[in-house]
Coordinates of C-alpha atoms (C1' of nucleotides) in Angstrom, one line a residue:
Chain U
M1172 CA -114.6 -91.8 8.2
P1173 CA -113.9 -95.7 8.6
P1174 CA -113.2 -96.7 11.9
D1175 CA -109.8 -97.8 11.5
C1176 CA -108.7 -94.6 10.2
F1177 CA -107.2 -91.6 11.9
R1178 CA -106.2 -88.1 11.8
H1179 CA -102.4 -87.8 12.6
E1180 CA -100.6 -84.3 13.9
A1181 CA -97.1 -83.4 14.0
L1182 CA -96.0 -81.3 17.1
G1183 CA -92.9 -79.2 17.3
V1184 CA -91.0 -78.9 20.5
V1185 CA -89.0 -75.8 19.5
F1186 CA -86.2 -75.2 22.1
Q1187 CA -84.0 -71.9 21.9
V1188 CA -81.8 -70.6 24.7
R1189 CA -82.7 -67.0 25.3
D1190 CA -81.3 -64.8 28.1
K1191 CA -79.5 -68.0 29.7
R1192 CA -82.8 -69.8 30.0
L1193 CA -83.9 -72.9 27.9
S1194 CA -87.4 -71.9 26.3
V1195 CA -89.9 -73.4 24.4
L1196 CA -92.3 -72.1 21.8
L1197 CA -95.9 -72.2 22.7
C1198 CA -99.2 -70.6 21.2
Q1199 CA -102.2 -69.8 23.4
R1200 CA -105.5 -71.2 22.5
A1201 CA -108.3 -69.0 21.9
E1202 CA -110.9 -71.5 21.9
P1203 CA -112.3 -74.5 23.8
P1204 CA -111.0 -77.0 24.9
F1205 CA -108.2 -75.9 27.1
E1206 CA -109.1 -72.3 26.3
G1207 CA -106.4 -70.0 27.2
A1208 CA -104.1 -72.9 27.9
W1209 CA -100.8 -73.2 25.7
M1210 CA -100.2 -75.8 23.0
L1211 CA -97.1 -76.8 21.0
P1212 CA -97.2 -75.5 17.5
G1213 CA -98.0 -77.9 14.8
G1214 CA -100.9 -79.3 12.7
L1215 CA -102.3 -82.2 10.7
L1216 CA -100.4 -84.6 8.5
L1217 CA -101.4 -84.2 4.9
A1218 CA -101.5 -86.7 2.3
D1219 CA -98.3 -87.3 0.5
E1220 CA -96.5 -85.7 3.4
R1221 CA -93.8 -87.1 5.8
L1222 CA -94.1 -86.6 9.4
G1223 CA -90.7 -84.6 9.5
A1224 CA -91.8 -82.4 6.9
S1225 CA -95.1 -81.6 8.3
A1226 CA -93.6 -80.5 11.5
G1227 CA -91.2 -78.2 9.7
R1228 CA -94.4 -76.9 7.3
H1229 CA -96.3 -76.0 10.6
L1230 CA -93.5 -74.2 12.2
A1231 CA -92.7 -72.2 9.3
A1232 CA -96.3 -71.3 8.8
K1233 CA -96.9 -70.7 12.7
A1234 CA -94.0 -68.6 13.8
D1235 CA -91.9 -67.9 10.6
I1236 CA -88.9 -69.6 12.0
P1237 CA -86.0 -68.9 9.9
E1238 CA -83.9 -71.9 10.3
I1239 CA -84.2 -74.9 12.3
A1240 CA -80.7 -76.1 13.0
H1241 CA -81.8 -79.6 14.2
L1242 CA -85.1 -81.5 13.7
E1243 CA -85.7 -85.4 15.0
Q1244 CA -88.5 -87.4 16.0
L1245 CA -89.4 -87.9 19.5
E1246 CA -92.2 -90.3 20.1
T1247 CA -95.8 -90.7 19.1
R1248 CA -98.7 -90.2 21.4
S1249 CA -101.7 -92.3 20.6
D1250 CA -104.1 -92.2 23.7
P1251 CA -107.5 -92.3 22.3
V1252 CA -109.0 -89.3 24.5
R1253 CA -105.8 -87.1 24.1
D1254 CA -107.8 -84.7 22.3
P1255 CA -111.5 -85.0 24.0
R1256 CA -113.2 -83.7 20.8
E1257 CA -111.7 -86.4 18.1
R1258 CA -109.0 -88.9 18.2
V1259 CA -105.8 -87.7 16.9
L1260 CA -102.4 -89.3 16.8
A1261 CA -99.5 -86.8 17.6
T1262 CA -96.0 -87.4 16.7
A1263 CA -93.6 -85.1 18.5
Y1264 CA -90.3 -83.4 17.0
L1265 CA -87.6 -82.0 18.8
A1266 CA -86.4 -78.8 17.1
L1267 CA -83.6 -76.7 17.9
V1268 CA -82.8 -73.1 16.8
T1269 CA -79.8 -71.1 17.3
P1270 CA -79.9 -67.6 19.2
G1271 CA -79.4 -65.5 16.0
A1272 CA -82.3 -64.7 14.1
R1273 CA -85.4 -63.9 16.2
A1274 CA -88.6 -64.6 14.2
R1275 CA -91.3 -62.4 14.2
L1276 CA -94.3 -64.4 16.2
P1277 CA -97.9 -64.0 15.7
A1278 CA -99.8 -62.4 18.9
D1279 CA -100.8 -65.6 20.2
T1280 CA -97.1 -67.0 20.4
A1281 CA -94.3 -66.7 22.6
W1282 CA -91.2 -67.9 24.1
H1283 CA -91.6 -69.6 27.6
P1284 CA -88.8 -70.7 30.1
V1285 CA -89.1 -74.5 30.7
D1286 CA -88.9 -74.0 34.1
E1287 CA -91.9 -71.8 34.3
L1288 CA -94.1 -73.2 31.9
P1289 CA -97.8 -71.8 31.9
P1290 CA -100.9 -74.3 32.0
C1291 CA -100.5 -76.5 28.8
A1292 CA -103.0 -78.0 26.6
F1293 CA -103.7 -81.7 25.9
D1294 CA -100.5 -83.8 26.7
H1295 CA -98.2 -81.3 25.9
R1296 CA -96.6 -80.8 29.0
S1297 CA -95.3 -84.1 29.3
I1298 CA -94.1 -84.1 25.7
I1299 CA -92.3 -80.9 26.6
G1300 CA -90.7 -83.2 29.5
S1301 CA -89.6 -85.9 27.0
A1302 CA -87.9 -83.6 24.7
R1303 CA -86.0 -81.9 27.5
E1304 CA -84.7 -85.6 28.7
R1305 CA -83.9 -86.0 25.0
L1306 CA -81.9 -83.0 24.6
R1307 CA -80.2 -83.5 28.1
A1308 CA -79.2 -86.9 27.3
K1309 CA -77.8 -86.1 23.7
L1310 CA -75.8 -83.0 24.8
S1311 CA -74.0 -85.6 26.9
Y1312 CA -72.7 -88.0 24.1
T1313 CA -73.3 -85.9 20.7
N1314 CA -72.3 -82.7 19.3
I1315 CA -75.8 -81.4 19.5
G1316 CA -75.0 -78.2 21.2
F1317 CA -74.2 -76.9 17.6
A1318 CA -78.0 -76.3 17.3
L1319 CA -78.5 -74.1 20.1
A1320 CA -74.9 -72.0 19.8
P1321 CA -74.5 -69.3 17.5
E1322 CA -71.9 -69.6 14.3
T1323 CA -69.1 -68.7 16.5
F1324 CA -68.8 -68.2 20.4
T1325 CA -66.6 -67.7 23.3
I1326 CA -66.3 -70.8 25.9
S1327 CA -68.3 -68.5 28.5
Q1328 CA -71.0 -68.0 26.0
L1329 CA -71.1 -71.8 25.2
R1330 CA -70.9 -72.5 29.0
D1331 CA -74.3 -70.7 29.7
T1332 CA -75.9 -72.3 26.8
Y1333 CA -75.0 -75.8 28.2
A1334 CA -76.0 -74.8 31.6
A1335 CA -79.3 -73.6 30.5
A1336 CA -80.2 -76.8 28.4
L1337 CA -78.8 -79.3 31.1
G1338 CA -80.4 -77.3 34.1
H1339 CA -77.1 -77.2 36.1
P1340 CA -74.0 -75.1 36.5
V1341 CA -71.4 -76.0 34.0
S1342 CA -67.7 -75.3 34.3
A1343 CA -66.2 -73.4 31.5
T1344 CA -62.7 -74.8 32.3
N1345 CA -63.8 -78.5 31.5
L1346 CA -66.5 -77.7 28.8
Q1347 CA -63.7 -76.5 26.9
R1348 CA -61.2 -79.2 27.4
I1349 CA -63.7 -82.1 26.7
L1350 CA -65.5 -80.8 23.7
T1351 CA -61.9 -79.9 22.3
R1352 CA -60.6 -83.4 22.9
R1353 CA -63.7 -84.8 21.4
G1354 CA -63.1 -82.7 18.5
V1355 CA -66.6 -81.2 18.7
I1356 CA -65.4 -77.5 18.7
E1357 CA -62.1 -75.9 17.4
P1358 CA -60.7 -72.4 18.0
T1359 CA -61.0 -69.6 15.3
S1360 CA -58.2 -67.3 14.8
D1361 CA -60.5 -64.5 16.1
V1362 CA -61.0 -63.1 19.5
T1363 CA -63.6 -60.8 21.2
R1364 CA -62.9 -57.3 22.5
P1365 CA -62.8 -57.2 26.3
A1366 CA -65.7 -55.4 28.0
A1367 CA -65.2 -51.8 29.4
S1368 CA -64.6 -53.3 32.7
G1369 CA -61.4 -55.2 31.3
G1370 CA -60.3 -59.0 31.0
R1371 CA -58.4 -60.8 28.7
P1372 CA -59.8 -61.2 25.0
A1373 CA -61.4 -64.4 24.6
T1374 CA -61.1 -66.7 21.5
L1375 CA -64.1 -67.4 19.4
Y1376 CA -64.8 -70.9 19.0
R1377 CA -67.3 -72.9 16.6
F1378 CA -68.4 -76.3 16.0
A1379 CA -66.4 -78.5 13.7
S1380 CA -69.7 -80.1 12.4
R1381 CA -72.9 -78.5 12.0
E1382 CA -74.4 -82.1 11.5
L1383 CA -75.3 -84.4 14.2
V1384 CA -72.4 -86.6 15.2
V1385 CA -72.1 -89.2 18.1
T1386 CA -69.1 -88.4 20.0
N1387 CA -69.4 -90.7 22.8
P1388 CA -70.5 -94.0 21.5
F1389 CA -72.0 -96.4 24.3
A1390 CA -69.1 -99.0 24.5
A1391 CA -69.8 -100.6 27.7
F1392 CA -68.3 -104.4 28.0
R1393 CA -66.4 -103.7 24.9
P1394 CA -62.9 -104.8 24.4
R1395 CA -60.3 -102.7 24.1
G1396 CA -59.1 -101.9 20.4
T1397 CA -62.2 -102.7 19.0
A1398 CA -63.3 -99.3 18.6
G1399 CA -66.5 -99.6 15.9
A1400 CA -66.0 -103.4 14.8
L1401 CA -68.5 -105.7 15.5
T1402 CA -68.9 -109.4 14.8
V1403 CA -71.9 -108.9 12.5
Chain H
M1074 CA -112.0 -92.0 3.2
P1075 CA -110.9 -88.1 3.8
P1076 CA -107.6 -87.1 2.3
D1077 CA -106.2 -86.3 5.8
C1078 CA -107.0 -89.4 7.5
F1079 CA -104.8 -92.5 7.4
R1080 CA -104.3 -96.0 8.6
H1081 CA -101.7 -96.7 11.0
E1082 CA -100.1 -99.9 12.2
A1083 CA -98.0 -101.3 15.0
L1084 CA -95.0 -103.4 14.4
G1085 CA -93.1 -105.5 16.7
V1086 CA -89.1 -106.0 16.5
V1087 CA -89.4 -109.0 18.8
F1088 CA -85.8 -110.1 20.0
Q1089 CA -84.6 -113.2 21.8
V1090 CA -81.3 -114.8 22.3
R1091 CA -81.6 -118.0 20.8
D1092 CA -78.6 -120.4 20.5
K1093 CA -76.2 -117.6 21.6
R1094 CA -77.2 -115.3 18.8
L1095 CA -79.8 -112.3 18.5
S1096 CA -82.7 -113.5 16.7
V1097 CA -85.7 -111.6 15.4
L1098 CA -89.3 -112.7 14.9
L1099 CA -90.5 -112.5 11.2
C1100 CA -93.2 -113.5 9.2
Q1101 CA -93.0 -114.8 5.4
R1102 CA -95.4 -113.1 3.1
A1103 CA -97.6 -115.3 0.9
E1104 CA -98.8 -112.5 -1.3
P1105 CA -97.8 -109.5 -3.2
P1106 CA -96.2 -106.9 -2.7
F1107 CA -92.9 -108.4 -1.4
E1108 CA -94.2 -112.1 -2.0
G1109 CA -92.0 -114.5 -0.2
A1110 CA -90.1 -111.7 1.6
W1111 CA -90.1 -111.6 5.6
M1112 CA -92.0 -109.0 7.5
L1113 CA -92.2 -107.9 11.0
P1114 CA -95.3 -109.1 13.1
G1115 CA -97.8 -106.4 13.4
G1116 CA -101.1 -105.0 12.2
L1117 CA -103.6 -102.1 12.1
L1118 CA -104.4 -99.8 15.0
L1119 CA -107.9 -100.1 16.0
A1120 CA -110.3 -97.2 17.3
D1121 CA -110.1 -97.0 21.1
E1122 CA -107.0 -98.8 21.1
R1123 CA -103.2 -97.1 21.8
L1124 CA -100.4 -98.2 19.9
G1125 CA -98.5 -100.1 22.7
A1126 CA -101.6 -102.4 23.5
S1127 CA -101.9 -102.8 19.5
A1128 CA -98.4 -104.1 19.3
G1129 CA -99.0 -106.4 22.2
R1130 CA -102.4 -107.5 20.7
H1131 CA -100.8 -108.4 17.2
L1132 CA -97.9 -110.3 18.9
A1133 CA -100.1 -112.3 20.9
A1134 CA -102.4 -113.1 18.1
K1135 CA -99.4 -113.9 15.6
A1136 CA -96.9 -115.7 17.6
D1137 CA -98.8 -116.7 20.8
I1138 CA -95.9 -114.8 22.8
P1139 CA -96.4 -116.0 26.5
E1140 CA -94.8 -112.9 27.8
I1141 CA -92.9 -110.1 26.5
A1142 CA -90.7 -108.8 29.3
H1143 CA -90.1 -105.4 27.7
L1144 CA -91.9 -103.2 25.2
E1145 CA -91.1 -99.6 24.3
Q1146 CA -91.8 -97.5 21.4
L1147 CA -89.1 -97.0 18.6
E1148 CA -90.0 -94.8 16.1
T1149 CA -92.6 -93.9 13.5
R1150 CA -92.1 -94.2 9.8
S1151 CA -94.3 -92.2 7.7
D1152 CA -92.8 -92.4 4.0
P1153 CA -96.3 -92.1 1.9
V1154 CA -95.0 -94.9 -0.3
R1155 CA -93.4 -97.2 2.3
D1156 CA -96.4 -99.4 1.5
P1157 CA -96.9 -99.5 -2.3
R1158 CA -100.7 -100.2 -2.1
E1159 CA -102.0 -97.4 0.2
R1160 CA -100.4 -95.1 2.5
V1161 CA -99.8 -96.6 6.3
L1162 CA -98.1 -94.8 9.0
A1163 CA -96.0 -97.3 11.2
T1164 CA -95.1 -97.2 14.6
A1165 CA -92.3 -99.6 15.4
Y1166 CA -91.9 -101.3 19.1
L1167 CA -89.1 -103.1 20.6
A1168 CA -90.0 -106.0 22.4
L1169 CA -87.8 -108.6 24.3
V1170 CA -88.5 -112.0 25.5
T1171 CA -86.7 -114.3 27.9
P1172 CA -85.3 -117.6 26.7
G1173 CA -87.7 -119.5 28.7
A1174 CA -91.2 -120.2 27.2
R1175 CA -91.0 -120.9 23.4
A1176 CA -94.1 -119.9 21.8
R1177 CA -95.7 -122.0 19.2
L1178 CA -95.3 -120.6 15.9
P1179 CA -97.4 -120.3 12.9
A1180 CA -96.0 -122.2 9.7
D1181 CA -95.2 -119.0 7.9
T1182 CA -93.4 -117.6 11.2
A1183 CA -89.8 -118.1 12.5
W1184 CA -86.9 -116.6 14.3
H1185 CA -84.0 -115.4 12.4
P1186 CA -80.6 -114.4 13.7
V1187 CA -80.1 -110.6 13.0
D1188 CA -76.8 -111.2 11.3
E1189 CA -78.3 -113.4 8.4
L1190 CA -81.4 -111.9 7.9
P1191 CA -83.7 -112.8 5.0
P1192 CA -84.8 -110.2 2.4
C1193 CA -87.2 -108.2 4.3
A1194 CA -90.7 -106.4 3.2
F1195 CA -91.2 -102.8 3.0
D1196 CA -88.7 -100.9 5.0
H1197 CA -88.7 -103.4 7.8
R1198 CA -84.6 -104.2 7.7
S1199 CA -83.8 -100.6 8.6
I1200 CA -86.4 -101.0 11.3
I1201 CA -84.6 -104.0 12.8
G1202 CA -81.6 -102.0 12.4
S1203 CA -82.9 -99.1 14.6
A1204 CA -84.3 -101.6 17.0
R1205 CA -80.8 -103.3 17.4
E1206 CA -79.0 -99.7 18.1
R1207 CA -81.5 -99.0 20.6
L1208 CA -80.9 -102.4 22.2
R1209 CA -77.1 -102.0 22.0
A1210 CA -77.3 -98.5 23.6
K1211 CA -79.7 -99.3 26.5
L1212 CA -77.7 -102.5 27.4
S1213 CA -75.0 -100.0 28.3
Y1214 CA -76.7 -97.6 30.5
T1215 CA -79.8 -99.6 31.8
N1216 CA -80.8 -102.9 33.3
I1217 CA -82.8 -104.1 30.2
G1218 CA -80.8 -107.1 30.0
F1219 CA -83.2 -108.4 32.4
A1220 CA -85.6 -108.9 29.5
L1221 CA -83.3 -111.2 27.6
A1222 CA -82.3 -113.4 30.4
P1223 CA -84.0 -116.1 32.5
E1224 CA -85.1 -115.8 36.2
T1225 CA -81.7 -117.0 37.3
F1226 CA -78.4 -117.5 35.4
T1227 CA -74.9 -118.2 35.9
I1228 CA -72.3 -115.2 34.6
S1229 CA -71.4 -117.3 31.8
Q1230 CA -74.9 -117.8 30.5
L1231 CA -75.3 -113.7 31.1
R1232 CA -72.2 -113.1 29.1
D1233 CA -73.2 -115.3 26.2
T1234 CA -76.5 -113.3 26.3
Y1235 CA -74.8 -109.9 26.2
A1236 CA -72.1 -110.8 23.6
A1237 CA -75.0 -111.8 21.5
A1238 CA -77.1 -108.6 21.8
L1239 CA -74.2 -106.5 21.6
G1240 CA -72.3 -108.1 18.8
H1241 CA -68.8 -108.3 20.4
P1242 CA -67.2 -110.5 22.9
V1243 CA -67.7 -109.8 26.5
S1244 CA -65.4 -110.6 29.6
A1245 CA -67.4 -112.6 32.0
T1246 CA -65.1 -111.3 34.7
N1247 CA -65.6 -107.7 34.1
L1248 CA -69.6 -108.1 33.4
Q1249 CA -70.0 -109.4 36.7
R1250 CA -68.1 -106.6 38.6
I1251 CA -69.8 -104.0 36.8
L1252 CA -73.3 -105.1 36.9
T1253 CA -73.0 -106.1 40.7
R1254 CA -71.3 -102.7 41.4
R1255 CA -74.3 -100.9 39.8
G1256 CA -76.7 -103.1 41.8
V1257 CA -78.4 -104.3 38.4
I1258 CA -77.8 -108.2 39.5
E1259 CA -77.1 -110.1 42.9
P1260 CA -76.3 -113.7 43.7
T1261 CA -78.6 -115.9 44.8
S1262 CA -78.1 -118.6 47.4
D1263 CA -78.2 -121.3 44.8
V1264 CA -75.5 -122.8 42.6
T1265 CA -75.3 -125.1 39.6
R1266 CA -73.7 -128.5 39.5
P1267 CA -70.7 -128.5 37.6
A1268 CA -70.8 -130.7 34.0
A1269 CA -69.4 -134.1 33.8
S1270 CA -66.0 -132.5 32.9
G1271 CA -65.8 -130.9 36.1
G1272 CA -65.1 -127.3 37.1
R1273 CA -66.3 -125.0 40.0
P1274 CA -70.0 -124.8 40.7
A1275 CA -71.2 -121.5 39.4
T1276 CA -73.5 -119.0 41.6
L1277 CA -76.8 -118.3 40.4
Y1278 CA -77.7 -114.7 39.9
R1279 CA -80.8 -112.8 39.3
F1280 CA -81.5 -109.3 38.0
A1281 CA -82.3 -106.8 41.1
S1282 CA -85.2 -105.3 39.1
R1283 CA -87.5 -106.6 36.2
E1284 CA -88.7 -103.2 35.7
L1285 CA -86.4 -100.9 33.3
V1286 CA -84.1 -98.7 35.4
V1287 CA -81.5 -96.1 34.1
T1288 CA -78.2 -97.1 35.9
N1289 CA -75.7 -94.9 34.2
P1290 CA -77.4 -91.6 33.8
F1291 CA -75.7 -89.2 31.3
A1292 CA -74.1 -86.9 33.7
A1293 CA -71.4 -85.3 31.4
F1294 CA -70.5 -81.6 32.7
R1295 CA -72.5 -82.2 35.9
P1296 CA -70.7 -81.0 39.3
R1297 CA -69.6 -83.6 41.8
G1298 CA -72.2 -84.2 44.6
T1299 CA -75.0 -82.9 42.4
A1300 CA -76.1 -86.7 41.7
G1301 CA -79.8 -86.0 40.7
A1302 CA -80.2 -82.3 41.7
L1303 CA -81.2 -79.9 39.0
T1304 CA -81.8 -76.0 39.0
V1305 CA -85.3 -76.5 37.9
Chain N
dC712 C1' -52.7 -135.0 40.6
dC713 C1' -54.5 -132.6 36.9
dA714 C1' -58.0 -130.5 34.0
dA715 C1' -61.7 -127.4 33.7
dA716 C1' -64.7 -123.7 34.9
dA717 C1' -65.8 -120.0 38.3
dG718 C1' -64.7 -116.1 41.0
dT719 C1' -61.2 -112.5 43.1
dG720 C1' -56.8 -109.3 43.6
dT721 C1' -54.7 -106.3 41.2
dT722 C1' -52.7 -103.0 37.9
dG723 C1' -52.7 -99.6 34.3
dG724 C1' -54.9 -96.5 31.8
dG725 C1' -58.2 -93.1 30.3
dA726 C1' -61.6 -89.6 31.3
dA727 C1' -63.7 -86.3 33.9
dT728 C1' -63.8 -83.0 37.9
dA729 C1' -61.7 -79.5 40.7
dC730 C1' -58.4 -76.2 41.7
dA731 C1' -54.5 -73.5 41.5
dC732 C1' -52.0 -70.6 38.7
dC733 C1' -50.5 -67.8 34.7
dC734 C1' -52.2 -64.6 30.6
dA735 C1' -54.0 -60.4 28.6
dT736 C1' -56.7 -56.5 28.4
dG737 C1' -58.8 -51.7 30.4
dC738 C1' -58.6 -48.2 33.3
Chain F
dG97 C1' -50.9 -51.4 39.6
dC98 C1' -55.2 -53.5 40.0
dA99 C1' -59.4 -55.4 38.8
dT100 C1' -61.6 -58.5 35.3
dG101 C1' -62.5 -62.1 32.8
dG102 C1' -59.9 -65.8 29.8
dG103 C1' -56.7 -70.0 29.4
dT104 C1' -53.5 -73.7 31.0
dG105 C1' -51.3 -76.8 34.0
dT106 C1' -51.7 -80.2 37.5
dA107 C1' -53.7 -83.3 41.2
dT108 C1' -57.5 -86.4 42.5
dT109 C1' -61.0 -89.5 41.8
dC110 C1' -63.5 -92.9 39.4
dC111 C1' -64.4 -96.4 36.2
dC112 C1' -63.3 -100.3 33.5
dA113 C1' -60.4 -103.5 30.6
dA114 C1' -56.6 -106.8 31.3
dC115 C1' -54.4 -110.4 33.7
dA116 C1' -52.7 -113.3 37.1
dC117 C1' -54.1 -116.0 40.7
dT118 C1' -57.1 -118.5 43.7
dT119 C1' -61.2 -121.8 44.7
dT120 C1' -63.9 -125.8 44.0
dT121 C1' -65.5 -129.2 41.5
dG122 C1' -64.8 -134.0 38.5
dG123 C1' -62.0 -137.7 37.0

DNA sequence: CCAAAAGTGTTGGGAATACACCCATGC
DNA sequence: GCATGGGTGTATTCCCAACACTTTTGG
């Protein structure tokens, strides 16, 4: 192998909100190095393959994940000794899946709440940290929540989803108003039936778009009335 | 060369505010492909070299840039045919230099205002666009302006710097108040001498820190009084 | 005194959190 | 009727753009 030529892997940080906790998909290693530790799903980049496609392919192969609602590139790690066996560059992807379809997982693969991560192989723990930061930030200024929520949902369910992903309590009252004003969510004509204990039926909402949209553009120091206009 | 093994280059998007315009450092190609078009400085990753160090090394070699005030990874491009000769992955870096030391440039290298880019080779034009977006966003919620401003400066000078980088007019009045309130800039005890036409002497300011600091954390949906606390 | 440039005081609008209150259902 | 959960109205706070006004210099 020529000296200025490297293997390159795509890693997926797959987040799903499960049982009101943000969880990440991990695979347990059966061999050294890091035997018994947990690693992010992923694998080597092939010739004529793009990194995003490679991440998607490995996730589909490893965990039979039915549908990834959102996939975006995070960062590339290049420490020459991040893999002690051989140099491998790694490009990490943030992948979000909705709580609907539960994939059948191989025996070595499981969901782990991000608050209770097991020992992780390589630099994967810090990659998960980066992914979490990215998710937290984008929840604040985009509609990225669509990729963590089911097709329709009540505001209470959405509050639990946001609270799990953000890591702090969220007010259902304000969540509804802010996301509605921004045009991120909209009510459907359906309502839920209340539980046996009673209570008012909840309106079902949906996301207005299931594509990533920036709803809160960075606008510091911009004069009024120049919403998107630039002097380009 | 094994089929799952790739060359990898580091590219630098070097921004500097020159003559009140945001400009990027480009090199003109002397050979095909894209002969005569302009490209970002950069070059191949070496064994035992990290990507950030590689970007810095190529910038130092190409343009003798004395000091890069800020360097951060942008994104990795992996289109198999982004280079028509051979597959090369590219990781782009955002590099900011202060208007002080003017590097001596080779004959094929020059600064170009980002509003009037010449024809660009490969996917470099879109990479410059990504870099610009990143810079615009970070100016809004971090102290990244330190990397585009000289050691000390008047508010008017800083306004021109921000206006150039953001691409829209900026109010000196509000810029001073906001950055002071956030603790990003602070006055020195020095003042400038007014021009021959008169005017009040301007206070010289400096950035409180010359390391990247997030001053405006994403805090949507967070209850008051939980500034940084998370339920982790 | 006047022009020019810098800096401060003040106002108004918009957005977000907090909280009180009303609504609709099951038992 | 009452408990339970859903939704709305309203107050308060904070941030920031806008603009008038004051300060400090040179001629």
